[in-house]
Amino acid sequence: MTSGDFAPGASVRVRDDWPETRGPVHIRTPHYVRGKPGRVVRRLGEYPNPEDLAFARPAPRVPLYHVAFDPAAIWPDAKGGDELLIEIYAHWLEASP
Amino acid sequence: MTTILETDGERLLVAVRALLADKGIASMAEIAERIAITDRASPAQGARMVARAWTDPEYRALMLQDGARAAEAMGVPMRGAPPLGVLENTEAVHNLVVCTLCSCYPRAVLGYPPFWFKSAAYRARAVRDPRGLLAEWGTVLPETMKVRIVDSTADYRWMVLPRRPEGTDGWSAEQLAAIVREGDMIGVTVPTA
Amino acid sequence: MCDAVDTEPHALTEFDKEVDAIRQILGMKGVMTVDELRRGIEAIPEADYLRLSYYRRWIRSITATLIRKGVISEDELRAALEAS
């Protein structure tokens, strides 16, 4: 787990984690960005963790970030210069050197 | 439990509706009222916001900063709705909204999501082949323009503020609103005069 | 999945709108969250998921969630299905 505090422009990486292989879960982090590098665009606020809400558990609020990705870093045949912009919760992000 | 859940959806609805009414959770009247309220939201609301943004720089700034407040300023009820973000198309960037995980859609300002937005083909291809997808709507963008695909995965809802088309100088806000379509505000099409 | 997109408009049916409205009411009254709806849809076996329409997935997820949370019982549902 990271502290979950990222400034706009910060280099991050989405955790390469696959909880769905370990049991029933509900995850809002698309599989195609797991383990991929991105750049924080802005913080979008704090929201109850949907991974808990989905199971009617108490849901602590977690920071949510808008993170930009290069599609060509995800799919080799993607067109250079385009961009993917995705909402990712802080606990799915790690600082990337 | 699996077997009973395989009952046809129409029959499940009738049975669940009766149980919810018996238990005082949702009456037929409440359901009818909720349908009526939901039916009131339509792309015409988003179109009025876009038209005002094209004619009123202060409103445009508010819309880009806080979509929900901009919607409320046009009389759109936003209480209980998720936060609304507005993505501005420019000469350099074209925005395309998708929800690959389900079908998150800015319902408060555009109404029910259209069939295509919920389809597996749209959800898969918007991220994987955005320009090929856009071509199916006849939308062809310059090679030099950046396509920004916005995967709506979480608590925000996103709508696109399209560019005002050429040939609309002097048009009223009403005239402008009339040319803004649902797809323009998701990014599959662009408005034309 | 990577087929052409069906860009034609499809009007919602009365069934679709009722399921949508019930989901909204259950959310507003704190009976179940939209996250529980999504989790329930994701739990539908793949063959059924692919066969069912959008709102048929919803009513199945809603029903499963209400039973799991004890809002309705399986016996009550069975009786209501027989009565209808």
GROMACS .gro file of C-alpha atoms in nm:
model
  374
    1MET     CA    1   0.000   0.000   0.000
    2THR     CA    2   0.118   0.353  -0.074
    3SER     CA    3   0.027   0.664   0.119
    4GLY     CA    4  -0.192   0.756  -0.177
    5ASP     CA    5  -0.086   1.119  -0.205
    6PHE     CA    6   0.015   1.214  -0.560
    7ALA     CA    7   0.066   1.560  -0.709
    8PRO     CA    8  -0.044   1.649  -1.062
    9GLY     CA    9   0.231   1.541  -1.303
   10ALA     CA   10   0.355   1.260  -1.077
   11SER     CA   11   0.479   0.946  -1.252
   12VAL     CA   12   0.290   0.644  -1.123
   13ARG     CA   13   0.240   0.280  -1.202
   14VAL     CA   14  -0.083   0.085  -1.159
   15ARG     CA   15  -0.031  -0.212  -0.927
   16ASP     CA   16   0.017  -0.536  -1.117
   17ASP     CA   17  -0.229  -0.715  -0.894
   18TRP     CA   18  -0.508  -0.957  -0.987
   19PRO     CA   19  -0.734  -1.000  -0.681
   20GLU     CA   20  -0.999  -1.162  -0.901
   21THR     CA   21  -0.774  -1.472  -0.915
   22ARG     CA   22  -0.797  -1.504  -0.535
   23GLY     CA   23  -1.172  -1.492  -0.477
   24PRO     CA   24  -1.490  -1.289  -0.532
   25VAL     CA   25  -1.412  -0.919  -0.577
   26HIS     CA   26  -1.545  -0.610  -0.752
   27ILE     CA   27  -1.271  -0.390  -0.897
   28ARG     CA   28  -1.290  -0.058  -1.080
   29THR     CA   29  -0.934  -0.072  -1.215
   30PRO     CA   30  -0.948  -0.198  -1.576
   31HIS     CA   31  -0.735  -0.506  -1.638
   32TYR     CA   32  -0.561  -0.342  -1.936
   33VAL     CA   33  -0.378  -0.085  -1.719
   34ARG     CA   34  -0.259  -0.319  -1.445
   35GLY     CA   35   0.118  -0.285  -1.418
   36LYS     CA   36   0.125   0.005  -1.668
   37PRO     CA   37   0.296   0.343  -1.624
   38GLY     CA   38   0.088   0.660  -1.614
   39ARG     CA   39   0.091   1.025  -1.515
   40VAL     CA   40  -0.137   1.185  -1.257
   41VAL     CA   41  -0.344   1.463  -1.412
   42ARG     CA   42  -0.548   1.573  -1.111
   43ARG     CA   43  -0.709   1.459  -0.790
   44LEU     CA   44  -1.085   1.411  -0.822
   45GLY     CA   45  -1.175   1.395  -0.452
   46GLU     CA   46  -1.230   1.111  -0.206
   47TYR     CA   47  -1.500   0.847  -0.233
   48PRO     CA   48  -1.610   0.537  -0.040
   49ASN     CA   49  -1.411   0.243  -0.172
   50PRO     CA   50  -1.635   0.063  -0.427
   51GLU     CA   51  -1.451  -0.264  -0.356
   52ASP     CA   52  -1.615  -0.252  -0.011
   53LEU     CA   53  -1.947  -0.099  -0.121
   54ALA     CA   54  -1.996  -0.389  -0.361
   55PHE     CA   55  -2.000  -0.628  -0.064
   56ALA     CA   56  -2.199  -0.398   0.169
   57ARG     CA   57  -1.895  -0.363   0.395
   58PRO     CA   58  -1.802  -0.038   0.574
   59ALA     CA   59  -1.627   0.159   0.298
   60PRO     CA   60  -1.348   0.400   0.398
   61ARG     CA   61  -1.306   0.699   0.167
   62VAL     CA   62  -1.010   0.675  -0.069
   63PRO     CA   63  -0.858   0.944  -0.294
   64LEU     CA   64  -0.944   0.918  -0.663
   65TYR     CA   65  -0.709   1.039  -0.938
   66HIS     CA   66  -0.741   1.107  -1.306
   67VAL     CA   67  -0.442   0.930  -1.459
   68ALA     CA   68  -0.323   0.961  -1.821
   69PHE     CA   69  -0.173   0.664  -2.007
   70ASP     CA   70  -0.003   0.628  -2.344
   71PRO     CA   71  -0.207   0.369  -2.540
   72ALA     CA   72   0.110   0.269  -2.727
   73ALA     CA   73   0.261   0.160  -2.392
   74ILE     CA   74  -0.034  -0.074  -2.346
   75TRP     CA   75  -0.093  -0.199  -2.702
   76PRO     CA   76   0.204  -0.196  -2.938
   77ASP     CA   77  -0.016  -0.129  -3.242
   78ALA     CA   78  -0.191   0.171  -3.087
   79LYS     CA   79  -0.148   0.508  -3.259
   80GLY     CA   80   0.122   0.724  -3.104
   81GLY     CA   81   0.010   1.060  -2.968
   82ASP     CA   82  -0.332   0.952  -2.845
   83GLU     CA   83  -0.412   0.932  -2.474
   84LEU     CA   84  -0.617   0.726  -2.229
   85LEU     CA   85  -0.755   0.910  -1.926
   86ILE     CA   86  -0.883   0.687  -1.646
   87GLU     CA   87  -1.012   0.731  -1.289
   88ILE     CA   88  -0.794   0.522  -1.057
   89TYR     CA   89  -0.820   0.495  -0.676
   90ALA     CA   90  -0.507   0.576  -0.477
   91HIS     CA   91  -0.460   0.225  -0.339
   92TRP     CA   92  -0.407   0.100  -0.696
   93LEU     CA   93  -0.124   0.348  -0.764
   94GLU     CA   94   0.248   0.330  -0.675
   95ALA     CA   95   0.504   0.604  -0.720
   96SER     CA   96   0.723   0.530  -1.021
   97PRO     CA   97   1.086   0.650  -1.030
   98MET     CA   98  -3.072  -2.029  -0.551
   99THR     CA   99  -2.909  -2.041  -0.894
  100THR     CA  100  -3.212  -2.218  -1.042
  101ILE     CA  101  -3.466  -1.965  -0.923
  102LEU     CA  102  -3.247  -1.684  -1.057
  103GLU     CA  103  -3.267  -1.843  -1.400
  104THR     CA  104  -3.636  -1.755  -1.409
  105ASP     CA  105  -3.715  -1.524  -1.702
  106GLY     CA  106  -3.652  -1.158  -1.619
  107GLU     CA  107  -4.010  -1.045  -1.688
  108ARG     CA  108  -4.140  -1.293  -1.429
  109LEU     CA  109  -3.865  -1.204  -1.181
  110LEU     CA  110  -3.961  -0.837  -1.215
  111VAL     CA  111  -4.331  -0.905  -1.144
  112ALA     CA  112  -4.248  -1.116  -0.838
  113VAL     CA  113  -3.980  -0.883  -0.696
  114ARG     CA  114  -4.202  -0.581  -0.755
  115ALA     CA  115  -4.485  -0.745  -0.559
  116LEU     CA  116  -4.252  -0.834  -0.270
  117LEU     CA  117  -4.103  -0.485  -0.255
  118ALA     CA  118  -4.455  -0.337  -0.247
  119ASP     CA  119  -4.566  -0.579   0.029
  120LYS     CA  120  -4.264  -0.485   0.237
  121GLY     CA  121  -4.320  -0.112   0.192
  122ILE     CA  122  -3.988  -0.068   0.009
  123ALA     CA  123  -4.115   0.039  -0.334
  124SER     CA  124  -4.478   0.091  -0.433
  125MET     CA  125  -4.609   0.090  -0.790
  126ALA     CA  126  -4.672   0.465  -0.752
  127GLU     CA  127  -4.311   0.528  -0.647
  128ILE     CA  128  -4.184   0.326  -0.944
  129ALA     CA  129  -4.408   0.520  -1.184
  130GLU     CA  130  -4.291   0.850  -1.035
  131ARG     CA  131  -3.925   0.747  -1.066
  132ILE     CA  132  -3.977   0.650  -1.433
  133ALA     CA  133  -4.140   0.988  -1.500
  134ILE     CA  134  -3.850   1.174  -1.336
  135THR     CA  135  -3.592   0.968  -1.526
  136ASP     CA  136  -3.773   1.026  -1.857
  137ARG     CA  137  -3.739   1.402  -1.807
  138ALA     CA  138  -3.359   1.388  -1.848
  139SER     CA  139  -3.260   1.400  -2.215
  140PRO     CA  140  -2.976   1.510  -2.444
  141ALA     CA  141  -3.168   1.838  -2.490
  142GLN     CA  142  -3.043   1.940  -2.144
  143GLY     CA  143  -2.679   1.882  -2.229
  144ALA     CA  144  -2.734   2.057  -2.563
  145ARG     CA  145  -2.860   2.371  -2.387
  146MET     CA  146  -2.547   2.370  -2.168
  147VAL     CA  147  -2.323   2.335  -2.473
  148ALA     CA  148  -2.502   2.615  -2.659
  149ARG     CA  149  -2.468   2.848  -2.362
  150ALA     CA  150  -2.099   2.762  -2.325
  151TRP     CA  151  -2.053   2.858  -2.692
  152THR     CA  152  -2.212   3.199  -2.636
  153ASP     CA  153  -2.118   3.287  -2.276
  154PRO     CA  154  -1.747   3.272  -2.179
  155GLU     CA  155  -1.820   3.290  -1.807
  156TYR     CA  156  -2.058   2.997  -1.830
  157ARG     CA  157  -1.803   2.805  -2.034
  158ALA     CA  158  -1.544   2.856  -1.760
  159LEU     CA  159  -1.790   2.739  -1.494
  160MET     CA  160  -1.885   2.433  -1.701
  161LEU     CA  161  -1.523   2.325  -1.744
  162GLN     CA  162  -1.451   2.382  -1.377
  163ASP     CA  163  -1.764   2.222  -1.227
  164GLY     CA  164  -2.009   2.052  -1.461
  165ALA     CA  165  -2.265   1.985  -1.188
  166ARG     CA  166  -2.291   2.353  -1.092
  167ALA     CA  167  -2.316   2.446  -1.461
  168ALA     CA  168  -2.599   2.194  -1.503
  169GLU     CA  169  -2.780   2.330  -1.197
  170ALA     CA  170  -2.745   2.682  -1.337
  171MET     CA  171  -2.953   2.561  -1.634
  172GLY     CA  172  -3.218   2.410  -1.407
  173VAL     CA  173  -3.101   2.049  -1.431
  174PRO     CA  174  -3.158   1.872  -1.097
  175MET     CA  175  -2.820   1.735  -0.979
  176ARG     CA  176  -2.900   1.644  -0.618
  177GLY     CA  177  -2.790   1.287  -0.555
  178ALA     CA  178  -2.620   1.266  -0.895
  179PRO     CA  179  -2.248   1.185  -0.924
  180PRO     CA  180  -2.004   1.473  -0.988
  181LEU     CA  181  -2.002   1.584  -1.352
  182GLY     CA  182  -1.679   1.657  -1.538
  183VAL     CA  183  -1.678   1.834  -1.875
  184LEU     CA  184  -1.405   1.764  -2.132
  185GLU     CA  185  -1.335   2.037  -2.386
  186ASN     CA  186  -1.268   1.951  -2.749
  187THR     CA  187  -1.008   2.180  -2.908
  188GLU     CA  188  -0.821   2.206  -3.237
  189ALA     CA  189  -0.562   1.972  -3.085
  190VAL     CA  190  -0.767   1.726  -2.877
  191HIS     CA  191  -1.085   1.524  -2.935
  192ASN     CA  192  -1.243   1.354  -2.633
  193LEU     CA  193  -1.425   1.020  -2.648
  194VAL     CA  194  -1.609   0.886  -2.342
  195VAL     CA  195  -1.655   0.514  -2.270
  196CYS     CA  196  -1.713   0.296  -1.965
  197THR     CA  197  -1.526  -0.028  -2.027
  198LEU     CA  198  -1.632  -0.177  -1.692
  199CYS     CA  199  -2.007  -0.125  -1.718
  200SER     CA  200  -2.206   0.167  -1.861
  201CYS     CA  201  -2.139   0.479  -1.647
  202TYR     CA  202  -2.304   0.766  -1.833
  203PRO     CA  203  -2.384   1.131  -1.751
  204ARG     CA  204  -2.753   1.046  -1.712
  205ALA     CA  205  -2.843   1.362  -1.522
  206VAL     CA  206  -2.764   1.578  -1.828
  207LEU     CA  207  -2.810   1.331  -2.118
  208GLY     CA  208  -3.077   1.084  -2.000
  209TYR     CA  209  -3.061   0.706  -2.035
  210PRO     CA  210  -2.745   0.575  -2.205
  211PRO     CA  211  -2.806   0.478  -2.568
  212PHE     CA  212  -2.795   0.112  -2.671
  213TRP     CA  213  -2.456   0.141  -2.842
  214PHE     CA  214  -2.290   0.293  -2.535
  215LYS     CA  215  -2.378  -0.023  -2.336
  216SER     CA  216  -2.268  -0.267  -2.607
  217ALA     CA  217  -1.961  -0.491  -2.572
  218ALA     CA  218  -1.839  -0.378  -2.915
  219TYR     CA  219  -1.835  -0.009  -2.819
  220ARG     CA  220  -1.684  -0.071  -2.476
  221ALA     CA  221  -1.403  -0.288  -2.612
  222ARG     CA  222  -1.322  -0.091  -2.926
  223ALA     CA  223  -1.335   0.263  -2.788
  224VAL     CA  224  -1.010   0.201  -2.603
  225ARG     CA  225  -0.851  -0.044  -2.848
  226ASP     CA  226  -0.944   0.107  -3.186
  227PRO     CA  227  -1.089   0.455  -3.127
  228ARG     CA  228  -1.038   0.588  -3.481
  229GLY     CA  229  -1.185   0.279  -3.643
  230LEU     CA  230  -1.482   0.310  -3.410
  231LEU     CA  231  -1.532   0.679  -3.488
  232ALA     CA  232  -1.524   0.603  -3.860
  233GLU     CA  233  -1.839   0.395  -3.814
  234TRP     CA  234  -2.019   0.716  -3.721
  235GLY     CA  235  -1.855   0.889  -4.017
  236THR     CA  236  -1.629   1.083  -3.781
  237VAL     CA  237  -1.281   1.117  -3.933
  238LEU     CA  238  -1.032   1.329  -3.740
  239PRO     CA  239  -0.705   1.475  -3.865
  240GLU     CA  240  -0.410   1.240  -3.803
  241THR     CA  241  -0.242   1.517  -3.604
  242MET     CA  242  -0.533   1.555  -3.362
  243LYS     CA  243  -0.494   1.371  -3.032
  244VAL     CA  244  -0.780   1.139  -2.939
  245ARG     CA  245  -0.823   1.133  -2.563
  246ILE     CA  246  -1.024   0.826  -2.465
  247VAL     CA  247  -1.183   0.881  -2.125
  248ASP     CA  248  -1.262   0.550  -1.954
  249SER     CA  249  -1.529   0.638  -1.699
  250THR     CA  250  -1.440   0.385  -1.431
  251ALA     CA  251  -1.541   0.543  -1.102
  252ASP     CA  252  -1.731   0.819  -0.924
  253TYR     CA  253  -1.730   1.095  -1.189
  254ARG     CA  254  -1.948   1.113  -1.497
  255TRP     CA  255  -1.805   1.279  -1.808
  256MET     CA  256  -1.953   1.474  -2.097
  257VAL     CA  257  -1.780   1.637  -2.392
  258LEU     CA  258  -1.803   2.007  -2.478
  259PRO     CA  259  -1.774   1.992  -2.860
  260ARG     CA  260  -1.627   2.268  -3.075
  261ARG     CA  261  -1.870   2.521  -3.217
  262PRO     CA  262  -1.901   2.449  -3.589
  263GLU     CA  263  -1.815   2.698  -3.863
  264GLY     CA  264  -2.104   2.886  -4.017
  265THR     CA  265  -2.292   2.950  -3.693
  266ASP     CA  266  -2.195   3.315  -3.637
  267GLY     CA  267  -2.482   3.516  -3.500
  268TRP     CA  268  -2.693   3.210  -3.416
  269SER     CA  269  -2.904   3.224  -3.101
  270ALA     CA  270  -2.850   2.980  -2.815
  271GLU     CA  271  -3.174   2.803  -2.916
  272GLN     CA  272  -3.053   2.760  -3.275
  273LEU     CA  273  -2.718   2.630  -3.151
  274ALA     CA  274  -2.875   2.386  -2.902
  275ALA     CA  275  -3.080   2.237  -3.186
  276ILE     CA  276  -2.769   2.114  -3.371
  277VAL     CA  277  -2.607   1.943  -3.069
  278ARG     CA  278  -2.676   1.570  -3.060
  279GLU     CA  279  -2.630   1.302  -2.794
  280GLY     CA  280  -2.325   1.156  -2.972
  281ASP     CA  281  -2.153   1.497  -2.990
  282MET     CA  282  -2.150   1.510  -2.609
  283ILE     CA  283  -1.994   1.162  -2.579
  284GLY     CA  284  -1.750   1.225  -2.863
  285VAL     CA  285  -1.858   0.975  -3.130
  286THR     CA  286  -1.972   1.259  -3.357
  287VAL     CA  287  -1.907   1.631  -3.397
  288PRO     CA  288  -2.180   1.890  -3.453
  289THR     CA  289  -2.223   2.051  -3.794
  290ALA     CA  290  -2.415   2.364  -3.896
  291MET     CA  291  -1.675  -0.833  -2.921
  292CYS     CA  292  -1.473  -0.650  -3.184
  293ASP     CA  293  -1.771  -0.634  -3.420
  294ALA     CA  294  -1.921  -0.326  -3.578
  295VAL     CA  295  -2.116  -0.116  -3.329
  296ASP     CA  296  -2.494  -0.121  -3.362
  297THR     CA  297  -2.542   0.257  -3.373
  298GLU     CA  298  -2.920   0.241  -3.424
  299PRO     CA  299  -3.141   0.379  -3.146
  300HIS     CA  300  -3.326   0.113  -2.944
  301ALA     CA  301  -3.614   0.248  -2.737
  302LEU     CA  302  -3.633   0.121  -2.379
  303THR     CA  303  -3.928  -0.106  -2.301
  304GLU     CA  304  -4.159  -0.066  -2.002
  305PHE     CA  305  -3.973  -0.364  -1.848
  306ASP     CA  306  -3.639  -0.185  -1.891
  307LYS     CA  307  -3.767   0.137  -1.733
  308GLU     CA  308  -3.924  -0.043  -1.438
  309VAL     CA  309  -3.605  -0.233  -1.358
  310ASP     CA  310  -3.406   0.090  -1.388
  311ALA     CA  311  -3.651   0.271  -1.157
  312ILE     CA  312  -3.647  -0.008  -0.897
  313ARG     CA  313  -3.265   0.003  -0.892
  314GLN     CA  314  -3.275   0.378  -0.834
  315ILE     CA  315  -3.528   0.345  -0.550
  316LEU     CA  316  -3.328   0.066  -0.381
  317GLY     CA  317  -3.020   0.289  -0.399
  318MET     CA  318  -3.198   0.598  -0.266
  319LYS     CA  319  -3.345   0.399   0.025
  320GLY     CA  320  -3.010   0.243   0.117
  321VAL     CA  321  -3.128  -0.111   0.040
  322MET     CA  322  -2.848  -0.182  -0.210
  323THR     CA  323  -2.574   0.018  -0.382
  324VAL     CA  324  -2.499   0.044  -0.753
  325ASP     CA  325  -2.172  -0.129  -0.665
  326GLU     CA  326  -2.364  -0.431  -0.539
  327LEU     CA  327  -2.564  -0.428  -0.865
  328ARG     CA  328  -2.239  -0.437  -1.066
  329ARG     CA  329  -2.086  -0.709  -0.851
  330GLY     CA  330  -2.404  -0.915  -0.901
  331ILE     CA  331  -2.391  -0.865  -1.279
  332GLU     CA  332  -2.027  -0.972  -1.285
  333ALA     CA  333  -2.122  -1.285  -1.090
  334ILE     CA  334  -2.366  -1.406  -1.357
  335PRO     CA  335  -2.221  -1.716  -1.530
  336GLU     CA  336  -2.076  -1.617  -1.868
  337ALA     CA  337  -2.320  -1.813  -2.085
  338ASP     CA  338  -2.618  -1.653  -1.910
  339TYR     CA  339  -2.453  -1.309  -1.915
  340LEU     CA  340  -2.409  -1.325  -2.292
  341ARG     CA  341  -2.764  -1.451  -2.347
  342LEU     CA  342  -2.942  -1.196  -2.125
  343SER     CA  343  -3.038  -0.842  -2.226
  344TYR     CA  344  -2.893  -0.548  -2.034
  345TYR     CA  345  -3.188  -0.506  -1.797
  346ARG     CA  346  -3.243  -0.882  -1.761
  347ARG     CA  347  -2.891  -0.889  -1.612
  348TRP     CA  348  -2.997  -0.610  -1.380
  349ILE     CA  349  -3.313  -0.778  -1.248
  350ARG     CA  350  -3.117  -1.100  -1.193
  351SER     CA  351  -2.848  -0.914  -0.999
  352ILE     CA  352  -3.107  -0.717  -0.801
  353THR     CA  353  -3.294  -1.037  -0.710
  354ALA     CA  354  -2.975  -1.219  -0.606
  355THR     CA  355  -2.866  -0.920  -0.395
  356LEU     CA  356  -3.203  -0.888  -0.220
  357ILE     CA  357  -3.199  -1.259  -0.132
  358ARG     CA  358  -2.838  -1.251  -0.013
  359LYS     CA  359  -2.906  -0.953   0.212
  360GLY     CA  360  -3.223  -1.110   0.352
  361VAL     CA  361  -3.447  -0.832   0.217
  362ILE     CA  362  -3.654  -1.107   0.055
  363SER     CA  363  -3.626  -1.483   0.109
  364GLU     CA  364  -3.602  -1.748  -0.156
  365ASP     CA  365  -3.929  -1.899  -0.026
  366GLU     CA  366  -4.106  -1.564  -0.057
  367LEU     CA  367  -3.975  -1.525  -0.411
  368ARG     CA  368  -4.090  -1.874  -0.504
  369ALA     CA  369  -4.437  -1.803  -0.366
  370ALA     CA  370  -4.454  -1.470  -0.548
  371LEU     CA  371  -4.349  -1.637  -0.874
  372GLU     CA  372  -4.622  -1.896  -0.831
  373ALA     CA  373  -4.882  -1.630  -0.749
  374SER     CA  374  -4.800  -1.423  -1.056
   0.00000   0.00000   0.00000
